[in-house]
Short mmCIF file of C-alpha atoms in Angstrom, two decimals:
data_model
loop_
_atom_site.label_atom_id
_atom_site.label_comp_id
_atom_site.label_asym_id
_atom_site.label_seq_id
_atom_site.Cartn_x
_atom_site.Cartn_y
_atom_site.Cartn_z
CA ASP A 1 66.02 182.98 -6.20
CA ILE A 2 66.30 181.18 -2.88
CA GLN A 3 68.99 178.51 -3.12
CA LEU A 4 68.67 175.23 -1.22
CA THR A 5 71.71 173.20 -0.24
CA GLN A 6 71.12 169.62 0.83
CA SER A 7 73.59 167.53 2.76
CA PRO A 8 74.78 164.91 2.18
CA SER A 9 74.43 164.48 -1.58
CA SER A 10 74.50 160.71 -1.14
CA LEU A 11 74.11 158.39 1.81
CA SER A 12 74.44 154.67 2.52
CA ALA A 13 72.64 153.22 5.52
CA SER A 14 71.56 149.87 6.91
CA ILE A 15 68.00 148.62 7.31
CA GLY A 16 66.73 149.79 10.69
CA ASP A 17 69.04 152.82 10.84
CA ARG A 18 67.91 156.36 11.52
CA VAL A 19 68.77 158.63 8.59
CA THR A 20 68.88 162.43 8.56
CA ILE A 21 69.21 164.89 5.68
CA THR A 22 69.68 168.61 6.10
CA CYS A 23 68.53 171.45 3.86
CA GLN A 24 69.96 174.93 4.22
CA THR A 25 68.28 177.88 2.51
CA SER A 26 70.18 180.93 1.24
CA GLN A 27 67.87 183.21 3.22
CA ALA A 28 65.44 182.72 6.07
CA ILE A 29 62.08 181.39 4.99
CA THR A 30 58.75 180.90 6.74
CA ASN A 31 57.29 177.40 7.01
CA HIS A 32 56.95 176.69 3.27
CA LEU A 33 59.54 173.94 3.21
CA ASN A 34 58.59 170.54 1.80
CA TRP A 35 60.23 167.14 1.30
CA TYR A 36 59.74 164.75 -1.61
CA GLN A 37 60.76 161.17 -2.32
CA HIS A 38 61.66 160.29 -5.91
CA LYS A 39 62.14 156.76 -7.18
CA PRO A 40 63.35 155.92 -10.72
CA GLY A 41 60.53 155.65 -13.23
CA LYS A 42 57.98 157.24 -10.91
CA ALA A 43 56.73 160.72 -10.22
CA PRO A 44 58.02 162.45 -7.09
CA LYS A 45 55.95 161.90 -3.97
CA LEU A 46 55.23 164.50 -1.30
CA LEU A 47 56.18 163.23 2.17
CA ILE A 48 56.36 166.30 4.43
CA TYR A 49 54.75 169.70 3.87
CA ASP A 50 55.25 172.98 5.68
CA VAL A 51 58.37 171.79 7.56
CA SER A 52 56.88 169.11 9.76
CA ASN A 53 53.45 168.00 8.57
CA LEU A 54 53.17 164.41 7.44
CA GLU A 55 51.26 164.01 4.18
CA PRO A 56 48.23 161.69 4.68
CA GLY A 57 49.14 158.07 4.02
CA VAL A 58 52.86 158.56 4.56
CA PRO A 59 54.37 156.29 7.25
CA SER A 60 55.12 157.92 10.59
CA ARG A 61 58.81 156.93 10.39
CA PHE A 62 59.25 160.03 8.20
CA SER A 63 59.53 163.40 9.94
CA GLY A 64 60.67 166.97 9.38
CA SER A 65 61.78 169.87 11.55
CA GLY A 66 63.59 173.18 11.45
CA SER A 67 63.17 176.90 11.05
CA GLY A 68 64.84 179.96 9.57
CA THR A 69 67.52 178.66 7.21
CA ASN A 70 68.11 175.17 8.61
CA PHE A 71 65.79 172.24 8.11
CA THR A 72 66.08 168.51 8.76
CA PHE A 73 64.37 165.45 7.31
CA ALA A 74 64.58 162.12 9.11
CA ILE A 75 63.67 158.51 8.52
CA ASN A 76 63.40 156.40 11.65
CA THR A 77 64.01 152.69 11.18
CA LEU A 78 65.01 152.66 7.52
CA GLN A 79 63.06 150.20 5.35
CA PRO A 80 64.12 148.66 2.00
CA GLU A 81 61.35 150.58 0.20
CA ASP A 82 62.84 153.89 1.35
CA ILE A 83 65.65 153.64 -1.19
CA ALA A 84 65.19 156.75 -3.31
CA THR A 85 66.39 160.29 -3.87
CA TYR A 86 65.03 162.90 -1.47
CA TYR A 87 64.54 166.58 -2.26
CA CYS A 88 63.70 169.60 -0.18
CA GLN A 89 61.69 172.40 -1.79
CA GLN A 90 60.84 175.94 -0.73
CA LEU A 91 57.69 177.82 -1.70
CA ASP A 92 58.37 181.15 0.03
CA ASP A 93 59.47 182.62 -3.28
CA LEU A 94 59.38 181.11 -6.78
CA PRO A 95 59.77 177.37 -6.12
CA THR A 96 63.22 175.88 -5.92
CA PHE A 97 64.49 172.41 -5.03
CA GLY A 98 67.60 171.23 -3.30
CA GLN A 99 70.03 169.22 -5.41
CA GLY A 100 68.80 165.94 -3.93
CA THR A 101 70.16 163.27 -1.57
CA ARG A 102 70.53 159.78 -2.98
CA LEU A 103 69.89 157.14 -0.33
CA ASP A 104 70.88 153.52 -0.76
CA ILE A 105 71.39 150.43 1.37
CA LYS A 106 74.77 149.70 2.86
CA GLN B 1 40.41 161.21 -6.81
CA VAL B 2 42.55 164.05 -8.10
CA GLN B 3 44.62 163.07 -11.09
CA LEU B 4 46.93 164.64 -13.68
CA VAL B 5 47.43 162.77 -16.96
CA GLN B 6 50.12 163.91 -19.37
CA SER B 7 50.59 163.43 -23.10
CA GLY B 8 53.01 160.88 -24.52
CA ALA B 9 56.73 160.92 -25.17
CA GLU B 10 58.17 163.26 -27.79
CA VAL B 11 61.30 163.14 -29.93
CA LYS B 12 62.38 166.43 -31.46
CA LYS B 13 65.32 167.77 -33.42
CA PRO B 14 67.49 170.61 -32.13
CA GLY B 15 65.87 173.97 -32.77
CA ALA B 16 62.36 172.53 -32.84
CA SER B 17 59.51 173.21 -30.43
CA VAL B 18 57.50 170.86 -28.25
CA LYS B 19 54.11 171.11 -26.55
CA VAL B 20 53.17 168.85 -23.66
CA SER B 21 49.68 168.61 -22.19
CA CYS B 22 48.45 167.84 -18.68
CA LYS B 23 44.78 167.02 -18.11
CA ALA B 24 43.36 167.42 -14.61
CA SER B 25 40.43 165.54 -13.15
CA GLY B 26 38.81 165.09 -9.76
CA TYR B 27 39.44 168.59 -8.42
CA HIS B 28 36.60 169.92 -6.27
CA TYR B 29 37.46 173.49 -7.12
CA SER B 30 38.92 175.35 -10.06
CA GLY B 31 41.39 177.54 -8.19
CA TYR B 32 44.45 175.30 -8.43
CA TYR B 33 47.83 176.23 -9.83
CA ILE B 34 49.58 173.92 -12.29
CA HIS B 35 53.36 173.77 -11.97
CA TRP B 36 55.85 172.22 -14.35
CA VAL B 37 59.01 170.50 -13.14
CA ARG B 38 61.65 168.75 -15.16
CA GLN B 39 64.44 166.26 -14.52
CA ALA B 40 67.25 165.85 -17.01
CA PRO B 41 69.09 162.50 -17.05
CA GLY B 42 71.27 162.19 -13.97
CA GLN B 43 70.15 165.57 -12.66
CA GLY B 44 67.82 166.79 -9.94
CA LEU B 45 64.35 168.29 -10.02
CA GLU B 46 64.08 171.72 -11.59
CA TRP B 47 61.06 174.00 -11.41
CA VAL B 48 60.09 175.42 -14.81
CA GLY B 49 57.09 177.63 -14.05
CA TRP B 50 53.47 177.86 -13.04
CA VAL B 51 50.13 178.85 -14.53
CA THR B 52 47.35 180.13 -12.28
CA PRO B 53 43.62 179.44 -12.59
CA LYS B 54 43.28 182.79 -14.39
CA GLY B 55 46.06 181.95 -16.83
CA GLU B 56 48.69 184.16 -15.21
CA THR B 57 52.16 182.74 -15.41
CA ASP B 58 55.57 182.94 -13.81
CA TYR B 59 58.71 181.23 -14.99
CA SER B 60 62.11 180.27 -13.74
CA GLN B 61 64.58 182.80 -15.08
CA LYS B 62 66.41 179.95 -16.79
CA PHE B 63 63.49 179.36 -19.15
CA GLN B 64 62.31 182.94 -19.67
CA GLY B 65 61.73 183.64 -23.34
CA ARG B 66 61.61 179.97 -24.37
CA VAL B 67 58.73 178.54 -22.37
CA THR B 68 55.05 179.35 -22.47
CA LEU B 69 52.55 177.87 -20.03
CA THR B 70 48.85 178.01 -20.82
CA ARG B 71 45.67 176.35 -19.66
CA ASP B 72 42.24 175.72 -21.14
CA THR B 73 39.82 175.70 -18.23
CA SER B 74 36.98 174.40 -20.38
CA ILE B 75 38.79 171.10 -20.79
CA THR B 76 40.83 171.32 -17.54
CA THR B 77 44.07 170.95 -19.47
CA ALA B 78 47.34 172.78 -19.05
CA TYR B 79 50.10 173.03 -21.62
CA LEU B 80 53.85 173.55 -21.62
CA ALA B 81 55.40 174.81 -24.84
CA LEU B 82 59.17 174.99 -25.15
CA THR B 83 60.92 176.48 -28.17
CA GLY B 84 64.50 176.45 -29.43
CA LEU B 85 65.15 172.94 -28.12
CA THR B 86 68.73 171.91 -27.42
CA PHE B 87 70.20 168.60 -26.33
CA ASP B 88 70.12 169.98 -22.76
CA ASP B 89 66.32 170.05 -22.90
CA THR B 90 66.22 166.25 -23.00
CA ALA B 91 64.38 165.49 -19.80
CA MET B 92 61.30 164.09 -18.10
CA TYR B 93 58.73 166.87 -17.78
CA TYR B 94 56.16 166.66 -14.98
CA CYS B 95 53.10 168.71 -14.24
CA ALA B 96 52.22 168.99 -10.56
CA SER B 97 49.65 170.72 -8.42
CA PRO B 98 48.54 171.31 -4.86
CA SER B 99 45.11 169.76 -4.40
CA SER B 100 44.47 170.77 -0.80
CA SER B 101 43.32 174.07 0.62
CA TRP B 102 45.83 173.97 3.49
CA SER B 103 49.14 173.70 1.64
CA ASP B 104 50.79 174.82 -1.59
CA ALA B 105 53.00 171.72 -1.70
CA PHE B 106 52.82 169.58 -4.83
CA ASP B 107 50.79 166.59 -3.65
CA VAL B 108 49.53 165.56 -7.09
CA TRP B 109 51.85 164.80 -10.01
CA GLY B 110 51.39 163.71 -13.58
CA GLN B 111 53.11 160.54 -14.74
CA GLY B 112 55.73 162.52 -16.66
CA THR B 113 56.42 163.09 -20.35
CA MET B 114 59.84 162.22 -21.74
CA VAL B 115 61.11 164.77 -24.24
CA THR B 116 64.16 163.65 -26.18
CA VAL B 117 66.11 166.09 -28.34
CA SER B 118 68.10 164.18 -30.90
CA SER B 119 69.52 164.87 -34.32
#
């Protein structure tokens, strides 16, 4: 299995801040790296697919980048509704998720 | 509009089995995979397995031997069956699927089914 390590595991930020989360894979993968937002009581929501593609309807303050084994997810200008847990996921092999990054307001 | 609707919450005793359903609607084609993902209380997302349009399956090694994924294409419903339940199987179980032709990412999710294992 391809292991995904997210950093940090939790994060406090202020409204308007830029937030970044990293995801390191245990082996190099192609572009099948996705990012999800998960709020309590709701199903996860796809934000970014294939490293850097914004899912339709998702605000442009969300972005993704990276290659090989190192990937980054960013939120520009943090909004109150962005409070959630974020997960990276790879689909190069059998699907696996990172352990999640819990984001809250400072 | 593509939608996945899951069956209701279940409460089971240790050692029992559970079967959760996931009904799909709104797909313009039949060639979509159905994945199952679970989240135990306080834990992260965990992939359980997938079932293909032809009924082929693959499972996370963690669940091999205890989980069976099936689908009935005539009623566009997929099923997750889990046997030998333990307290550690208490979790929210989601079905999910890619609905687009350009990505395998899970853009459609069911609402989740809570499975509680309790004596």
